[in-house]
């Protein structure tokens, strides 16, 4: 079902939405940086924004999360903790919706992660379409994440003086009814949406000279590529690229014992495969000691391994890793270099372009 929201009613709608439960949306932080922050009025929201510094994953996987508390003073008293709060996220782009879909798949695998799944079930998602590229770092077309593919309750597309909204779930329908700001869409609105999407297909194009379906093959041939050695020289192993990535979910689990040694907390926190300690095991053995091996691992975890396991890329093309990298390592350039090197070895035109 589709409905319409006139722009003059946008502020009323956002205010009503924020009264229902805490509402977070993209807000300008200065210097073309944006962050999902709590809002109560439409005026605070940046409806045109480049991907936020941190993706919405911060609501799904907190940077620090208590898993259990234990007290050994009277036997073994252990309490499992599930931290969650019902919130609404407004303005989530299609690349970030794709990122959340990846996280849903990972945390739904057995053994299921009830902390994640409980929190996920309490979050309402309102998507917002990008009618054009956010900037030159995005590669969402390559990974097919530039058009809406579910994973939201409501989805907004800007059509000039009004938004057209796809109502995707019962929760979305309830919001439409409760806020009372919407009108039913008619055929002319649907035609406008189709026209916009047709135009968009022409704007979004060949970001990297390879067709998405050939990427696994490229990676099959690139395990020993020189490109990884070049990244070894440049990467600072800071872990920024994985922190800002909407599909990176690795965490470390730690115990903190009270000073009286009778109780404590077990918590998890974000961790990064780019840090030297990540693959270190007993006996001081590190099976990804070099930065080239760790960078290679990051790329294979985006473009090769999840294709076998989940039948999709775990890169959404959001461009955050490139925007944030102090060493200027660019995802699009790395893919381009891999293609060049592979074609040098296996023949030009090995990977069909668009
Ligand atoms: S952000 Fe750049 S320098 Fe830091 S770990 Fe990632 S690729 Fe290396
Ligand atoms: S690898 Fe980079 S472009 Fe791809 S989803 Fe992660 S941050 Fe975004």
Short mmCIF file of C-alpha atoms and ligand atoms in Angstrom, two decimals:
data_model
loop_
_atom_site.label_atom_id
_atom_site.label_comp_id
_atom_site.label_asym_id
_atom_site.label_seq_id
_atom_site.Cartn_x
_atom_site.Cartn_y
_atom_site.Cartn_z
CA UNK A 1 0.00 0.00 0.00
CA UNK A 2 1.19 3.53 -0.81
CA UNK A 3 0.25 6.81 0.88
CA UNK A 4 1.24 10.45 0.42
CA UNK A 5 2.62 12.97 2.89
CA UNK A 6 2.49 16.62 1.83
CA UNK A 7 5.75 18.40 2.76
CA UNK A 8 3.89 21.05 4.77
CA UNK A 9 2.74 18.23 7.09
CA UNK A 10 6.23 16.73 7.53
CA UNK A 11 7.02 18.59 10.77
CA UNK A 12 3.68 17.58 12.33
CA UNK A 13 4.30 13.97 11.37
CA UNK A 14 7.81 13.93 12.90
CA UNK A 15 6.57 15.55 16.13
CA UNK A 16 3.78 12.95 16.41
CA UNK A 17 6.22 10.14 15.64
CA UNK A 18 8.63 11.36 18.35
CA UNK A 19 5.78 11.34 20.89
CA UNK A 20 5.14 7.64 20.23
CA UNK A 21 8.66 6.51 21.22
CA UNK A 22 12.18 7.94 21.05
CA UNK A 23 12.96 8.95 17.50
CA UNK A 24 16.42 9.12 15.88
CA UNK A 25 17.20 10.60 12.47
CA UNK A 26 20.15 11.97 10.47
CA UNK A 27 21.28 15.34 11.81
CA UNK A 28 23.99 17.63 10.39
CA UNK A 29 27.02 17.74 12.69
CA UNK A 30 29.02 20.23 10.61
CA UNK A 31 31.64 19.85 7.84
CA UNK A 32 29.27 17.59 5.85
CA UNK A 33 29.21 15.01 8.67
CA UNK A 34 25.92 13.49 9.77
CA UNK A 35 24.88 11.32 12.71
CA UNK A 36 21.70 9.52 13.79
CA UNK A 37 20.58 11.56 16.82
CA UNK A 38 17.39 11.98 18.80
CA UNK A 39 14.96 14.46 17.24
CA UNK A 40 11.55 15.85 18.13
CA UNK A 41 10.96 18.08 15.12
CA UNK A 42 11.27 17.71 11.36
CA UNK A 43 13.41 20.88 11.24
CA UNK A 44 16.28 19.02 12.94
CA UNK A 45 16.38 16.29 10.28
CA UNK A 46 18.68 16.32 7.26
CA UNK A 47 16.57 14.64 4.57
CA UNK A 48 19.48 14.93 2.10
CA UNK A 49 22.60 13.51 3.71
CA UNK A 50 25.67 11.44 2.95
CA UNK A 51 25.93 8.24 5.04
CA UNK A 52 26.17 9.05 8.74
CA UNK A 53 29.57 8.66 10.48
CA UNK A 54 28.34 5.52 12.24
CA UNK A 55 25.66 3.42 10.55
CA UNK A 56 22.37 2.54 12.29
CA UNK A 57 24.10 -0.65 13.52
CA UNK A 58 24.91 1.34 16.69
CA UNK A 59 21.25 0.85 17.70
CA UNK A 60 21.33 -2.88 16.93
CA UNK A 61 24.76 -3.73 18.36
CA UNK A 62 25.74 -1.23 21.06
CA UNK A 63 29.49 -0.53 21.26
CA UNK A 64 29.44 -1.84 24.83
CA UNK A 65 26.78 -4.32 25.92
CA UNK A 66 26.35 -6.14 29.24
CA UNK A 67 25.54 -9.82 28.69
CA UNK A 68 25.35 -11.08 32.27
CA UNK A 69 25.97 -10.19 35.87
CA UNK A 70 27.23 -12.74 38.35
CA UNK A 71 27.44 -12.92 42.13
CA UNK A 72 29.40 -15.74 43.70
CA UNK A 73 28.82 -14.67 47.33
CA UNK A 74 25.91 -17.11 47.73
CA UNK A 75 26.57 -19.95 45.35
CA UNK A 76 26.46 -19.43 41.62
CA UNK A 77 24.04 -16.54 41.02
CA UNK A 78 24.14 -15.58 37.34
CA UNK A 79 21.64 -13.27 35.66
CA UNK A 80 21.43 -12.90 31.88
CA UNK A 81 20.98 -9.27 30.81
CA UNK A 82 19.22 -8.18 27.63
CA UNK A 83 19.57 -4.44 27.04
CA UNK A 84 16.97 -2.90 24.72
CA UNK A 85 14.83 0.15 24.23
CA UNK A 86 12.00 0.64 21.73
CA UNK A 87 13.14 3.32 19.27
CA UNK A 88 12.20 4.53 15.81
CA UNK A 89 14.83 5.30 13.18
CA UNK A 90 13.73 7.74 10.48
CA UNK A 91 15.57 8.31 7.21
CA UNK A 92 17.51 5.05 6.83
CA UNK A 93 18.97 4.79 3.31
CA UNK A 94 18.66 1.61 1.26
CA UNK A 95 22.37 0.76 1.74
CA UNK A 96 21.91 0.84 5.51
CA UNK A 97 18.68 -1.17 5.31
CA UNK A 98 20.73 -3.77 3.40
CA UNK A 99 23.33 -3.65 6.18
CA UNK A 100 20.66 -4.37 8.79
CA UNK A 101 19.42 -7.30 6.67
CA UNK A 102 22.97 -8.71 6.75
CA UNK A 103 23.12 -8.36 10.54
CA UNK A 104 19.70 -10.03 10.86
CA UNK A 105 20.98 -13.05 8.93
CA UNK A 106 24.14 -13.37 11.00
CA UNK A 107 22.47 -13.04 14.40
CA UNK A 108 19.57 -15.34 13.44
CA UNK A 109 21.95 -18.22 12.78
CA UNK A 110 22.12 -20.94 15.40
CA UNK A 111 22.96 -20.37 18.18
CA UNK A 112 20.62 -17.39 17.86
CA UNK A 113 21.72 -14.15 19.46
CA UNK A 114 18.71 -13.28 21.65
CA UNK A 115 20.22 -9.96 22.75
CA UNK A 116 20.39 -8.80 19.14
CA UNK A 117 17.05 -10.32 18.09
CA UNK A 118 15.16 -8.86 21.06
CA UNK A 119 16.58 -5.41 20.36
CA UNK A 120 15.85 -5.76 16.62
CA UNK A 121 12.19 -6.57 17.35
CA UNK A 122 11.83 -3.27 19.26
CA UNK A 123 13.20 -1.02 16.52
CA UNK A 124 10.87 0.59 13.97
CA UNK A 125 12.55 1.39 10.68
CA UNK A 126 11.51 4.19 8.35
CA UNK A 127 13.55 4.19 5.14
CA UNK A 128 14.34 7.13 2.87
CA UNK A 129 15.29 6.80 -0.80
CA UNK A 130 18.40 8.42 -2.33
CA UNK A 131 17.22 9.88 -5.63
CA UNK A 132 20.85 10.44 -6.65
CA UNK A 133 24.35 9.45 -5.47
CA UNK A 134 25.28 10.77 -2.04
CA UNK A 135 28.90 11.29 -3.17
CA UNK A 136 31.73 9.79 -5.22
CA UNK A 137 32.61 7.12 -2.60
CA UNK A 138 29.35 5.19 -2.90
CA UNK A 139 29.18 1.92 -4.84
CA UNK A 140 25.66 0.84 -3.94
CA UNK A 141 24.70 0.04 -7.53
CA UNK A 142 27.51 -2.53 -7.80
CA UNK A 143 26.07 -4.49 -4.88
CA UNK A 144 22.45 -3.85 -5.77
CA UNK A 145 21.66 -1.80 -2.66
CA UNK A 146 20.44 1.44 -4.24
CA UNK A 147 16.76 0.45 -4.51
CA UNK A 148 14.46 -0.55 -1.63
CA UNK A 149 14.31 -4.31 -1.03
CA UNK A 150 12.28 -4.62 2.16
CA UNK A 151 13.55 -4.62 5.71
CA UNK A 152 11.57 -1.50 6.72
CA UNK A 153 8.18 -0.60 8.20
CA UNK A 154 7.70 2.52 6.07
CA UNK A 155 9.71 3.76 3.12
CA UNK A 156 9.76 7.42 2.02
CA UNK A 157 10.57 8.68 -1.48
CA UNK A 158 10.80 12.43 -2.11
CA UNK A 159 8.67 13.45 -5.07
CA UNK A 160 9.06 17.23 -4.84
CA UNK A 161 6.24 18.84 -2.89
CA UNK A 162 5.28 15.52 -1.28
CA UNK A 163 6.65 12.15 -0.22
CA UNK A 164 5.25 8.85 -1.42
CA UNK A 165 5.43 6.20 1.26
CA UNK A 166 5.42 2.42 0.93
CA UNK A 167 3.66 0.85 3.91
CA UNK A 168 5.39 -2.49 4.42
CA UNK A 169 4.27 -3.83 7.81
CA UNK A 170 1.39 -3.75 10.28
CA UNK A 171 3.53 -1.46 12.50
CA UNK A 172 3.94 0.88 9.55
CA UNK A 173 0.18 0.84 8.98
CA UNK A 174 -0.47 1.67 12.65
CA UNK A 175 1.88 4.67 12.42
CA UNK A 176 0.00 5.93 9.36
CA UNK A 177 -3.33 5.63 11.19
CA UNK A 178 -2.13 7.05 14.52
CA UNK A 179 -0.31 10.09 13.16
CA UNK A 180 -3.17 10.93 10.79
CA UNK A 181 -0.93 13.00 8.49
CA UNK A 182 -1.30 10.96 5.30
CA UNK A 183 -3.50 10.75 2.20
CA UNK A 184 -4.13 7.74 0.00
CA UNK A 185 -1.88 7.58 -3.08
CA UNK A 186 -3.57 7.41 -6.50
CA UNK A 187 -2.32 6.14 -9.86
CA UNK A 188 -0.70 9.45 -10.75
CA UNK A 189 1.50 9.25 -7.63
CA UNK A 190 2.52 5.67 -8.45
CA UNK A 191 3.36 6.75 -12.01
CA UNK A 192 5.50 9.58 -10.64
CA UNK A 193 7.39 7.08 -8.48
CA UNK A 194 7.98 4.76 -11.44
CA UNK A 195 9.23 7.70 -13.51
CA UNK A 196 11.68 8.66 -10.76
CA UNK A 197 13.00 5.10 -10.45
CA UNK A 198 13.47 4.89 -14.23
CA UNK A 199 15.47 8.12 -14.15
CA UNK A 200 17.44 6.84 -11.19
CA UNK A 201 18.50 3.69 -13.08
CA UNK A 202 20.21 5.97 -15.59
CA UNK A 203 21.96 8.04 -12.90
CA UNK A 204 23.34 5.06 -10.96
CA UNK A 205 25.89 3.27 -13.11
CA UNK A 206 29.22 1.58 -13.44
CA UNK A 207 31.08 2.49 -10.22
CA UNK A 208 33.69 -0.26 -10.62
CA UNK A 209 34.42 -1.89 -14.01
CA UNK A 210 32.93 -5.27 -13.22
CA UNK A 211 29.46 -6.80 -13.07
CA UNK A 212 28.43 -7.82 -9.56
CA UNK A 213 27.97 -11.46 -10.56
CA UNK A 214 31.68 -11.71 -11.54
CA UNK A 215 33.00 -10.44 -8.21
CA UNK A 216 33.24 -13.89 -6.52
CA UNK A 217 35.28 -15.14 -9.49
CA UNK A 218 37.56 -12.10 -9.23
CA UNK A 219 38.20 -12.92 -5.58
CA UNK A 220 38.75 -16.60 -6.35
CA UNK A 221 41.67 -15.50 -8.52
CA UNK A 222 43.02 -12.76 -6.26
CA UNK A 223 44.07 -14.42 -3.01
CA UNK A 224 47.78 -13.92 -3.79
CA UNK A 225 47.39 -10.58 -5.57
CA UNK A 226 50.08 -7.88 -5.21
CA UNK A 227 47.28 -5.45 -4.29
CA UNK A 228 47.24 -6.84 -0.76
CA UNK A 229 50.96 -6.10 -0.38
CA UNK A 230 50.33 -2.50 -1.41
CA UNK A 231 47.65 -2.23 1.30
CA UNK A 232 50.19 -3.61 3.81
CA UNK A 233 52.37 -0.56 3.12
CA UNK A 234 49.53 1.92 3.58
CA UNK A 235 47.13 0.56 6.20
CA UNK A 236 47.61 1.93 9.73
CA UNK A 237 45.64 -0.90 11.37
CA UNK A 238 43.44 1.62 13.20
CA UNK A 239 40.20 -0.32 12.71
CA UNK A 240 38.20 2.75 11.63
CA UNK A 241 37.01 1.03 8.43
CA UNK A 242 35.36 -1.83 10.31
CA UNK A 243 33.91 0.38 13.05
CA UNK A 244 31.99 2.45 10.51
CA UNK A 245 30.98 -0.51 8.33
CA UNK A 246 27.25 -1.34 8.58
CA UNK A 247 27.91 -5.07 8.20
CA UNK A 248 30.96 -5.53 10.47
CA UNK A 249 29.73 -7.12 13.66
CA UNK A 250 32.76 -8.78 15.32
CA UNK A 251 32.95 -8.35 19.06
CA UNK A 252 35.15 -9.33 21.98
CA UNK A 253 33.73 -10.69 25.24
CA UNK A 254 35.30 -9.70 28.55
CA UNK A 255 34.68 -10.32 32.24
CA UNK A 256 35.10 -7.54 34.77
CA UNK A 257 35.44 -8.78 38.35
CA UNK A 258 34.44 -6.63 41.35
CA UNK A 259 37.25 -5.62 43.72
CA UNK A 260 35.86 -7.97 46.39
CA UNK A 261 36.17 -10.87 43.90
CA UNK A 262 32.60 -11.93 44.64
CA UNK A 263 30.81 -10.71 41.59
CA UNK A 264 31.17 -9.02 38.27
CA UNK A 265 29.90 -8.43 34.78
CA UNK A 266 30.39 -10.06 31.41
CA UNK A 267 30.11 -7.65 28.49
CA UNK A 268 30.89 -7.49 24.80
CA UNK A 269 32.31 -4.64 22.79
CA UNK A 270 33.07 -3.91 19.16
CA UNK A 271 36.29 -5.42 17.91
CA UNK A 272 38.10 -5.17 14.58
CA UNK A 273 39.79 -7.72 12.34
CA UNK A 274 42.19 -4.92 11.42
CA UNK A 275 43.77 -4.84 14.89
CA UNK A 276 46.90 -6.96 15.34
CA UNK A 277 45.49 -8.71 18.42
CA UNK A 278 42.34 -9.92 16.61
CA UNK A 279 43.73 -13.23 15.34
CA UNK A 280 46.21 -13.80 18.14
CA UNK A 281 45.81 -17.11 19.95
CA UNK A 282 47.56 -19.00 22.72
CA UNK A 283 51.29 -19.54 22.32
CA UNK A 284 51.69 -16.02 20.87
CA UNK A 285 50.58 -17.33 17.47
CA UNK A 286 48.89 -14.86 15.13
CA UNK A 287 47.34 -16.31 12.00
CA UNK A 288 46.83 -12.87 10.42
CA UNK A 289 49.88 -11.03 11.70
CA UNK A 290 50.52 -8.86 8.66
CA UNK A 291 48.31 -5.92 7.70
CA UNK A 292 48.04 -7.29 4.15
CA UNK A 293 46.48 -10.52 5.45
CA UNK A 294 44.08 -8.52 7.61
CA UNK A 295 43.07 -6.18 4.79
CA UNK A 296 42.61 -9.14 2.46
CA UNK A 297 40.45 -10.78 5.09
CA UNK A 298 38.26 -7.65 5.32
CA UNK A 299 37.65 -7.66 1.58
CA UNK A 300 36.97 -11.41 1.43
CA UNK A 301 34.50 -11.02 4.32
CA UNK A 302 32.62 -8.47 2.18
CA UNK A 303 32.80 -9.96 -1.30
CA UNK A 304 33.56 -13.69 -1.19
CA UNK A 305 32.85 -15.65 1.99
CA UNK A 306 29.27 -14.35 2.59
CA UNK A 307 28.33 -15.18 -0.99
CA UNK A 308 28.77 -18.88 -0.12
CA UNK A 309 27.23 -18.59 3.33
CA UNK A 310 24.40 -16.08 2.84
CA UNK A 311 24.13 -15.73 -0.96
CA UNK A 312 24.80 -12.00 -0.80
CA UNK A 313 27.63 -9.49 -0.52
CA UNK A 314 28.31 -8.04 2.89
CA UNK A 315 29.26 -4.72 1.33
CA UNK A 316 26.36 -2.33 0.86
CA UNK A 317 28.42 0.20 -1.09
CA UNK A 318 27.87 2.90 1.53
CA UNK A 319 31.43 4.21 1.08
CA UNK A 320 32.03 4.79 4.81
CA UNK A 321 35.28 2.78 4.93
CA UNK A 322 36.74 4.98 2.19
CA UNK A 323 35.47 8.24 3.68
CA UNK A 324 36.93 7.45 7.06
CA UNK A 325 40.33 5.93 6.13
CA UNK A 326 43.20 8.15 7.23
CA UNK A 327 45.52 6.29 4.85
CA UNK A 328 43.30 7.06 1.86
CA UNK A 329 42.53 3.41 1.13
CA UNK A 330 39.55 3.37 -1.22
CA UNK A 331 37.26 0.39 -1.64
CA UNK A 332 36.43 1.28 -5.23
CA UNK A 333 40.10 1.79 -6.11
CA UNK A 334 41.11 -1.49 -4.47
CA UNK A 335 38.49 -3.36 -6.48
CA UNK A 336 39.68 -1.57 -9.62
CA UNK A 337 43.30 -2.56 -8.89
CA UNK A 338 42.29 -6.17 -8.29
CA UNK A 339 40.48 -6.25 -11.65
CA UNK A 340 43.50 -4.72 -13.42
CA UNK A 341 45.92 -7.18 -11.84
CA UNK A 342 43.69 -10.16 -12.49
CA UNK A 343 43.12 -9.19 -16.13
CA UNK A 344 46.89 -8.77 -16.51
CA UNK A 345 47.31 -12.39 -15.46
CA UNK A 346 44.18 -13.99 -16.91
CA UNK A 347 43.50 -11.89 -19.99
CA UNK A 348 41.78 -8.59 -20.65
CA UNK A 349 38.02 -8.71 -20.64
CA UNK A 350 37.91 -11.58 -18.13
CA UNK A 351 35.15 -9.74 -16.25
CA UNK A 352 32.25 -8.54 -18.33
CA UNK A 353 31.51 -4.85 -17.78
CA UNK A 354 28.07 -3.31 -17.66
S1 LIG B 1 40.64 2.73 8.22
FE1 LIG B 1 42.28 2.61 6.69
S2 LIG B 1 44.17 2.67 7.89
FE2 LIG B 1 42.53 2.16 9.34
S3 LIG B 1 42.52 -0.11 9.40
FE3 LIG B 1 41.02 0.53 7.85
S4 LIG B 1 42.13 0.50 5.89
FE4 LIG B 1 43.69 0.49 7.58
S1 LIG B 2 32.98 -2.36 3.15
FE1 LIG B 2 32.96 -0.11 3.11
S2 LIG B 2 31.50 0.43 1.45
FE2 LIG B 2 31.18 -1.74 1.99
S3 LIG B 2 29.52 -1.71 3.52
FE3 LIG B 2 31.46 -1.69 4.67
S4 LIG B 2 31.90 0.50 5.00
FE4 LIG B 2 30.33 0.39 3.40
#
